[in-house]
mmCIF file of C-alpha atoms in Angstrom:
data_model
loop_
_atom_site.group_PDB
_atom_site.id
_atom_site.type_symbol
_atom_site.label_atom_id
_atom_site.label_comp_id
_atom_site.label_asym_id
_atom_site.label_seq_id
_atom_site.Cartn_x
_atom_site.Cartn_y
_atom_site.Cartn_z
ATOM 1 C CA UNK A 1 -102.160 41.464 175.559
ATOM 2 C CA UNK A 2 -99.750 40.508 172.781
ATOM 3 C CA UNK A 3 -97.683 42.719 170.488
ATOM 4 C CA UNK A 4 -97.139 41.440 166.947
ATOM 5 C CA UNK A 5 -94.195 43.103 165.224
ATOM 6 C CA UNK A 6 -94.456 43.688 161.475
ATOM 7 C CA UNK A 7 -91.674 42.423 159.219
ATOM 8 C CA UNK A 8 -92.310 43.292 155.568
ATOM 9 C CA UNK A 9 -89.926 41.637 153.114
ATOM 10 C CA UNK A 10 -91.403 43.583 150.225
ATOM 11 C CA UNK A 11 -90.146 46.341 147.931
ATOM 12 C CA UNK A 12 -93.446 48.249 147.997
ATOM 13 C CA UNK A 13 -95.233 48.117 151.367
ATOM 14 C CA UNK A 14 -96.822 51.464 152.221
ATOM 15 C CA UNK A 15 -94.692 52.188 155.299
ATOM 16 C CA UNK A 16 -91.389 50.340 155.090
ATOM 17 C CA UNK A 17 -91.238 48.843 151.620
ATOM 18 C CA UNK A 18 -87.706 47.845 150.672
ATOM 19 C CA UNK A 19 -86.144 48.486 154.092
ATOM 20 C CA UNK A 20 -86.078 44.819 155.103
ATOM 21 C CA UNK A 21 -86.244 43.061 151.737
ATOM 22 C CA UNK A 22 -82.678 41.743 152.054
ATOM 23 C CA UNK A 23 -82.375 38.680 154.280
ATOM 24 C CA UNK A 24 -79.743 40.185 156.582
ATOM 25 C CA UNK A 25 -81.771 43.372 157.077
ATOM 26 C CA UNK A 26 -84.929 41.355 157.755
ATOM 27 C CA UNK A 27 -83.180 39.169 160.325
ATOM 28 C CA UNK A 28 -81.642 42.192 162.038
ATOM 29 C CA UNK A 29 -85.032 43.881 162.255
ATOM 30 C CA UNK A 30 -86.647 40.728 163.662
ATOM 31 C CA UNK A 31 -83.932 40.541 166.331
ATOM 32 C CA UNK A 32 -84.493 44.206 167.158
ATOM 33 C CA UNK A 33 -88.248 43.704 167.603
ATOM 34 C CA UNK A 34 -87.671 40.636 169.779
ATOM 35 C CA UNK A 35 -85.271 42.654 171.941
ATOM 36 C CA UNK A 36 -88.086 45.176 172.332
ATOM 37 C CA UNK A 37 -90.351 42.360 173.633
ATOM 38 C CA UNK A 38 -92.417 41.526 170.559
ATOM 39 C CA UNK A 39 -94.508 38.440 171.301
ATOM 40 C CA UNK A 40 -94.982 37.501 167.636
ATOM 41 C CA UNK A 41 -93.193 38.391 164.389
ATOM 42 C CA UNK A 42 -95.546 38.741 161.417
ATOM 43 C CA UNK A 43 -93.723 38.222 158.115
ATOM 44 C CA UNK A 44 -95.293 39.271 154.826
ATOM 45 C CA UNK A 45 -93.859 39.225 151.304
ATOM 46 C CA UNK A 46 -96.709 40.796 149.323
ATOM 47 C CA UNK A 47 -97.896 44.327 149.912
ATOM 48 C CA UNK A 48 -101.642 44.612 150.495
ATOM 49 C CA UNK A 49 -101.728 48.410 150.352
ATOM 50 C CA UNK A 50 -104.357 49.910 148.005
ATOM 51 C CA UNK A 51 -103.091 49.815 144.426
ATOM 52 C CA UNK A 52 -100.217 47.436 145.119
ATOM 53 C CA UNK A 53 -99.284 45.072 142.315
ATOM 54 C CA UNK A 54 -100.319 41.449 142.815
ATOM 55 C CA UNK A 55 -97.502 38.968 143.377
ATOM 56 C CA UNK A 56 -97.649 35.338 142.276
ATOM 57 C CA UNK A 57 -96.813 32.520 144.665
ATOM 58 C CA UNK A 58 -93.392 31.883 143.138
ATOM 59 C CA UNK A 59 -92.285 35.486 143.658
ATOM 60 C CA UNK A 60 -93.794 35.641 147.141
ATOM 61 C CA UNK A 61 -91.934 32.487 148.189
ATOM 62 C CA UNK A 62 -88.664 33.693 146.674
ATOM 63 C CA UNK A 63 -88.861 36.706 148.986
ATOM 64 C CA UNK A 64 -89.813 34.634 152.025
ATOM 65 C CA UNK A 65 -87.534 31.616 151.695
ATOM 66 C CA UNK A 66 -84.220 33.278 152.657
ATOM 67 C CA UNK A 67 -85.815 34.945 155.686
ATOM 68 C CA UNK A 68 -88.399 32.625 157.153
ATOM 69 C CA UNK A 69 -86.321 29.812 158.641
ATOM 70 C CA UNK A 70 -83.695 32.133 160.205
ATOM 71 C CA UNK A 71 -86.414 34.252 161.840
ATOM 72 C CA UNK A 72 -88.286 31.172 163.082
ATOM 73 C CA UNK A 73 -84.988 29.952 164.569
ATOM 74 C CA UNK A 74 -84.913 33.034 166.820
ATOM 75 C CA UNK A 75 -87.496 31.285 168.989
ATOM 76 C CA UNK A 76 -90.398 33.749 168.948
ATOM 77 C CA UNK A 77 -93.655 32.622 167.294
ATOM 78 C CA UNK A 78 -93.786 33.650 163.648
ATOM 79 C CA UNK A 79 -96.964 34.527 161.783
ATOM 80 C CA UNK A 80 -97.091 34.219 158.003
ATOM 81 C CA UNK A 81 -99.029 37.072 156.397
ATOM 82 C CA UNK A 82 -100.478 35.563 153.218
ATOM 83 C CA UNK A 83 -103.798 34.731 151.600
ATOM 84 C CA UNK A 84 -102.304 31.947 149.453
ATOM 85 C CA UNK A 85 -102.718 28.384 150.699
ATOM 86 C CA UNK A 86 -99.482 27.111 149.165
ATOM 87 C CA UNK A 87 -97.421 29.851 150.830
ATOM 88 C CA UNK A 88 -99.092 29.152 154.163
ATOM 89 C CA UNK A 89 -98.416 25.418 153.795
ATOM 90 C CA UNK A 90 -94.726 25.916 153.030
ATOM 91 C CA UNK A 91 -94.326 28.389 155.875
ATOM 92 C CA UNK A 92 -95.984 26.067 158.375
ATOM 93 C CA UNK A 93 -93.737 23.199 157.285
ATOM 94 C CA UNK A 94 -90.779 25.418 158.209
ATOM 95 C CA UNK A 95 -92.328 26.182 161.581
ATOM 96 C CA UNK A 96 -94.602 29.224 161.216
ATOM 97 C CA UNK A 97 -96.920 29.249 164.229
ATOM 98 C CA UNK A 98 -99.803 31.383 162.915
ATOM 99 C CA UNK A 99 -101.419 32.093 159.543
ATOM 100 C CA UNK A 100 -102.577 35.688 159.036
ATOM 101 C CA UNK A 101 -105.027 35.812 156.112
ATOM 102 C CA UNK A 102 -106.189 39.265 154.984
ATOM 103 C CA UNK A 103 -109.124 37.631 153.196
ATOM 104 C CA UNK A 104 -110.368 35.591 156.142
ATOM 105 C CA UNK A 105 -110.065 32.146 154.440
ATOM 106 C CA UNK A 106 -112.321 33.389 151.635
ATOM 107 C CA UNK A 107 -109.814 34.118 148.839
ATOM 108 C CA UNK A 108 -108.035 30.775 148.377
ATOM 109 C CA UNK A 109 -110.374 27.775 148.750
ATOM 110 C CA UNK A 110 -107.487 25.642 150.004
ATOM 111 C CA UNK A 111 -106.469 27.918 152.876
ATOM 112 C CA UNK A 112 -108.769 26.569 155.596
ATOM 113 C CA UNK A 113 -107.625 22.980 154.983
ATOM 114 C CA UNK A 114 -103.964 24.024 155.078
ATOM 115 C CA UNK A 115 -104.443 25.780 158.425
ATOM 116 C CA UNK A 116 -106.369 22.818 159.838
ATOM 117 C CA UNK A 117 -103.689 20.347 158.736
ATOM 118 C CA UNK A 118 -100.945 22.486 160.264
ATOM 119 C CA UNK A 119 -102.830 22.774 163.545
ATOM 120 C CA UNK A 120 -101.998 26.473 163.925
ATOM 121 C CA UNK A 121 -104.130 29.505 164.809
ATOM 122 C CA UNK A 122 -105.484 31.664 162.005
ATOM 123 C CA UNK A 123 -106.163 35.396 161.909
ATOM 124 C CA UNK A 124 -109.239 35.991 159.753
ATOM 125 C CA UNK A 125 -109.380 39.608 158.604
ATOM 126 C CA UNK A 126 -112.452 41.410 157.286
ATOM 127 C CA UNK A 127 -111.919 42.720 153.777
ATOM 128 C CA UNK A 128 -113.831 44.136 150.833
ATOM 129 C CA UNK A 129 -112.874 44.692 147.201
ATOM 130 C CA UNK A 130 -113.799 48.358 147.581
ATOM 131 C CA UNK A 131 -115.269 50.685 150.168
ATOM 132 C CA UNK A 132 -118.975 51.532 150.092
ATOM 133 C CA UNK A 133 -120.151 54.391 152.285
ATOM 134 C CA UNK A 134 -123.792 53.308 151.946
ATOM 135 C CA UNK A 135 -123.487 49.964 153.766
ATOM 136 C CA UNK A 136 -123.800 49.091 157.446
ATOM 137 C CA UNK A 137 -120.155 48.166 157.953
ATOM 138 C CA UNK A 138 -120.746 46.336 161.242
ATOM 139 C CA UNK A 139 -123.432 44.148 159.666
ATOM 140 C CA UNK A 140 -121.119 43.516 156.717
ATOM 141 C CA UNK A 141 -118.366 42.452 159.104
ATOM 142 C CA UNK A 142 -120.727 40.143 160.963
ATOM 143 C CA UNK A 143 -121.725 38.397 157.734
ATOM 144 C CA UNK A 144 -118.103 38.140 156.602
ATOM 145 C CA UNK A 145 -116.903 36.703 159.897
ATOM 146 C CA UNK A 146 -119.776 34.237 160.094
ATOM 147 C CA UNK A 147 -118.676 32.917 156.697
ATOM 148 C CA UNK A 148 -115.013 32.791 157.754
ATOM 149 C CA UNK A 149 -115.897 30.977 160.966
ATOM 150 C CA UNK A 150 -118.057 28.533 159.013
ATOM 151 C CA UNK A 151 -115.152 27.747 156.667
ATOM 152 C CA UNK A 152 -112.828 27.307 159.633
ATOM 153 C CA UNK A 153 -115.272 25.047 161.451
ATOM 154 C CA UNK A 154 -115.892 22.916 158.388
ATOM 155 C CA UNK A 155 -112.152 22.416 157.867
ATOM 156 C CA UNK A 156 -111.685 21.397 161.491
ATOM 157 C CA UNK A 157 -109.929 24.508 162.820
ATOM 158 C CA UNK A 158 -110.767 24.591 166.534
ATOM 159 C CA UNK A 159 -112.561 27.711 167.749
ATOM 160 C CA UNK A 160 -109.747 28.422 170.203
ATOM 161 C CA UNK A 161 -107.449 28.800 167.167
ATOM 162 C CA UNK A 162 -109.602 31.350 165.369
ATOM 163 C CA UNK A 163 -108.842 35.083 165.669
ATOM 164 C CA UNK A 164 -110.756 37.999 164.140
ATOM 165 C CA UNK A 165 -109.231 41.158 162.653
ATOM 166 C CA UNK A 166 -111.575 44.069 161.755
ATOM 167 C CA UNK A 167 -109.266 45.061 158.897
ATOM 168 C CA UNK A 168 -108.677 48.755 159.489
ATOM 169 C CA UNK A 169 -107.999 50.427 156.152
ATOM 170 C CA UNK A 170 -109.283 47.548 154.039
ATOM 171 C CA UNK A 171 -112.459 48.210 152.027
ATOM 172 C CA UNK A 172 -113.692 50.885 154.419
ATOM 173 C CA UNK A 173 -114.243 54.618 154.220
ATOM 174 C CA UNK A 174 -112.483 56.835 156.736
ATOM 175 C CA UNK A 175 -115.686 57.233 158.744
ATOM 176 C CA UNK A 176 -116.242 53.469 158.714
ATOM 177 C CA UNK A 177 -112.740 52.865 160.071
ATOM 178 C CA UNK A 178 -113.468 55.061 163.077
ATOM 179 C CA UNK A 179 -116.950 53.641 163.518
ATOM 180 C CA UNK A 180 -115.395 50.164 163.686
ATOM 181 C CA UNK A 181 -112.795 51.373 166.193
ATOM 182 C CA UNK A 182 -115.442 52.994 168.354
ATOM 183 C CA UNK A 183 -117.645 49.878 168.247
ATOM 184 C CA UNK A 184 -114.898 47.263 168.326
ATOM 185 C CA UNK A 185 -116.531 45.581 171.316
ATOM 186 C CA UNK A 186 -119.392 44.741 168.901
ATOM 187 C CA UNK A 187 -117.209 41.860 167.685
ATOM 188 C CA UNK A 188 -117.328 40.232 171.117
ATOM 189 C CA UNK A 189 -120.598 38.604 170.004
ATOM 190 C CA UNK A 190 -118.546 36.166 167.907
ATOM 191 C CA UNK A 191 -116.705 34.902 170.985
ATOM 192 C CA UNK A 192 -113.212 35.010 169.440
ATOM 193 C CA UNK A 193 -110.035 36.973 170.237
ATOM 194 C CA UNK A 194 -109.563 40.215 168.313
ATOM 195 C CA UNK A 195 -106.425 41.492 166.593
ATOM 196 C CA UNK A 196 -106.182 45.188 165.737
ATOM 197 C CA UNK A 197 -103.708 46.553 163.199
ATOM 198 C CA UNK A 198 -103.879 50.239 162.316
ATOM 199 C CA UNK A 199 -100.164 50.992 162.545
ATOM 200 C CA UNK A 200 -99.211 54.069 160.457
ATOM 201 C CA UNK A 201 -102.313 53.674 158.265
ATOM 202 C CA UNK A 202 -104.061 56.332 156.221
ATOM 203 C CA UNK A 203 -106.894 56.580 158.769
ATOM 204 C CA UNK A 204 -104.292 58.113 161.095
ATOM 205 C CA UNK A 205 -102.588 60.277 158.488
ATOM 206 C CA UNK A 206 -105.934 61.691 157.348
ATOM 207 C CA UNK A 207 -106.736 62.973 160.841
ATOM 208 C CA UNK A 208 -103.274 64.234 161.780
ATOM 209 C CA UNK A 209 -102.152 65.336 158.296
ATOM 210 C CA UNK A 210 -98.727 63.759 158.752
ATOM 211 C CA UNK A 211 -96.682 61.453 156.496
ATOM 212 C CA UNK A 212 -96.415 57.724 157.102
ATOM 213 C CA UNK A 213 -93.237 57.820 159.189
ATOM 214 C CA UNK A 214 -94.719 60.419 161.574
ATOM 215 C CA UNK A 215 -97.772 58.410 162.608
ATOM 216 C CA UNK A 216 -96.441 56.738 165.759
ATOM 217 C CA UNK A 217 -98.440 58.843 168.222
ATOM 218 C CA UNK A 218 -101.638 58.354 166.261
ATOM 219 C CA UNK A 219 -100.953 54.618 166.019
ATOM 220 C CA UNK A 220 -100.532 54.427 169.792
ATOM 221 C CA UNK A 221 -103.809 56.281 170.347
ATOM 222 C CA UNK A 222 -105.772 54.033 168.005
ATOM 223 C CA UNK A 223 -104.266 50.843 169.394
ATOM 224 C CA UNK A 224 -104.806 51.764 173.052
ATOM 225 C CA UNK A 225 -108.429 52.553 172.256
ATOM 226 C CA UNK A 226 -108.690 49.196 170.480
ATOM 227 C CA UNK A 227 -107.223 47.445 173.524
ATOM 228 C CA UNK A 228 -109.787 49.165 175.761
ATOM 229 C CA UNK A 229 -112.515 47.878 173.456
ATOM 230 C CA UNK A 230 -111.398 44.258 173.488
ATOM 231 C CA UNK A 231 -108.393 43.746 171.192
ATOM 232 C CA UNK A 232 -105.896 41.268 172.647
ATOM 233 C CA UNK A 233 -103.275 41.387 169.869
ATOM 234 C CA UNK A 234 -101.864 44.576 168.350
ATOM 235 C CA UNK A 235 -100.059 44.366 165.007
ATOM 236 C CA UNK A 236 -97.517 47.197 164.975
ATOM 237 C CA UNK A 237 -94.410 48.636 163.344
ATOM 238 C CA UNK A 238 -93.099 50.309 166.512
ATOM 239 C CA UNK A 239 -92.787 47.539 169.084
ATOM 240 C CA UNK A 240 -91.040 49.289 171.987
ATOM 241 C CA UNK A 241 -93.428 52.238 172.047
ATOM 242 C CA UNK A 242 -96.449 49.936 172.106
ATOM 243 C CA UNK A 243 -95.013 47.617 174.761
ATOM 244 C CA UNK A 244 -94.398 50.603 177.035
ATOM 245 C CA UNK A 245 -97.803 52.183 176.377
ATOM 246 C CA UNK A 246 -99.515 48.862 177.090
ATOM 247 C CA UNK A 247 -97.559 48.530 180.355
ATOM 248 C CA UNK A 248 -99.042 51.844 181.528
ATOM 249 C CA UNK A 249 -102.488 50.738 180.435
ATOM 250 C CA UNK A 250 -102.044 47.446 182.316
ATOM 251 C CA UNK A 251 -101.049 49.344 185.468
ATOM 252 C CA UNK A 252 -104.231 51.390 185.193
ATOM 253 C CA UNK A 253 -106.289 48.235 184.778
ATOM 254 C CA UNK A 254 -104.682 46.651 187.842
ATOM 255 C CA UNK A 255 -105.488 49.706 189.925
ATOM 256 C CA UNK A 256 -109.043 49.712 188.624
ATOM 257 C CA UNK A 257 -109.447 46.010 189.440
ATOM 258 C CA UNK A 258 -108.117 46.559 192.962
ATOM 259 C CA UNK A 259 -110.837 49.129 193.596
ATOM 260 C CA UNK A 260 -113.656 46.689 192.858
ATOM 261 C CA UNK A 261 -113.455 44.526 196.030
ATOM 262 C CA UNK A 262 -112.796 47.608 198.170
ATOM 263 C CA UNK A 263 -115.846 49.378 196.822
ATOM 264 C CA UNK A 264 -117.970 46.223 197.126
ATOM 265 C CA UNK A 265 -117.215 46.084 200.857
ATOM 266 C CA UNK A 266 -118.440 49.603 201.566
#
């Protein structure tokens, strides 16, 4: 299990917009998450929250450039959270180790080739322009991921470098978000690792009726359930809390595994 710590260098992200926009604040936060045992740092410079203003590539890079190389130099793998091929290319040249595309290679036609040329893994997230309560969301995800995987295969991205993200909070109704969580093991049919990222999202606030900065406990609950259903990477704001919760879960799994041979011998 891997914990991916979120580093938003944006003025308008839904949870921590503006807190780490300055290069020194971003670097300090990255160091803090690494000290808390983050396995990956995911850096994004454009908010993808509903209603956020679009950012052109020049502005996105101007936010990233002062931060990216210093964070990469810390020695922990860095993921670049972008759907723009040119941003991904520049980040990979500097040493980004993963591309995290919220449109699953389907927004920018050049993205798959950039990832293939860089030889890095790619997170392909399910997304929709808008939610539709009438659709079968699992079937929609299957079709989306089959297209993303096809694009990745055609570009020459090895299957072992492809990762799926169900996209909690993106183009889904509240009920669909929880249906996807409850059926997350459905995605195992695609044979790829799964990343889950529901940290502090509205699907948690809607159930608990708490503001964004009071959604840690709900985030932990959702992510532990996701891990039980097959997620192997958790994208989170609160690294230490998740690392500790996952350690308890791992201890439970070890105990459970130890029972299997004992019970088989009865």
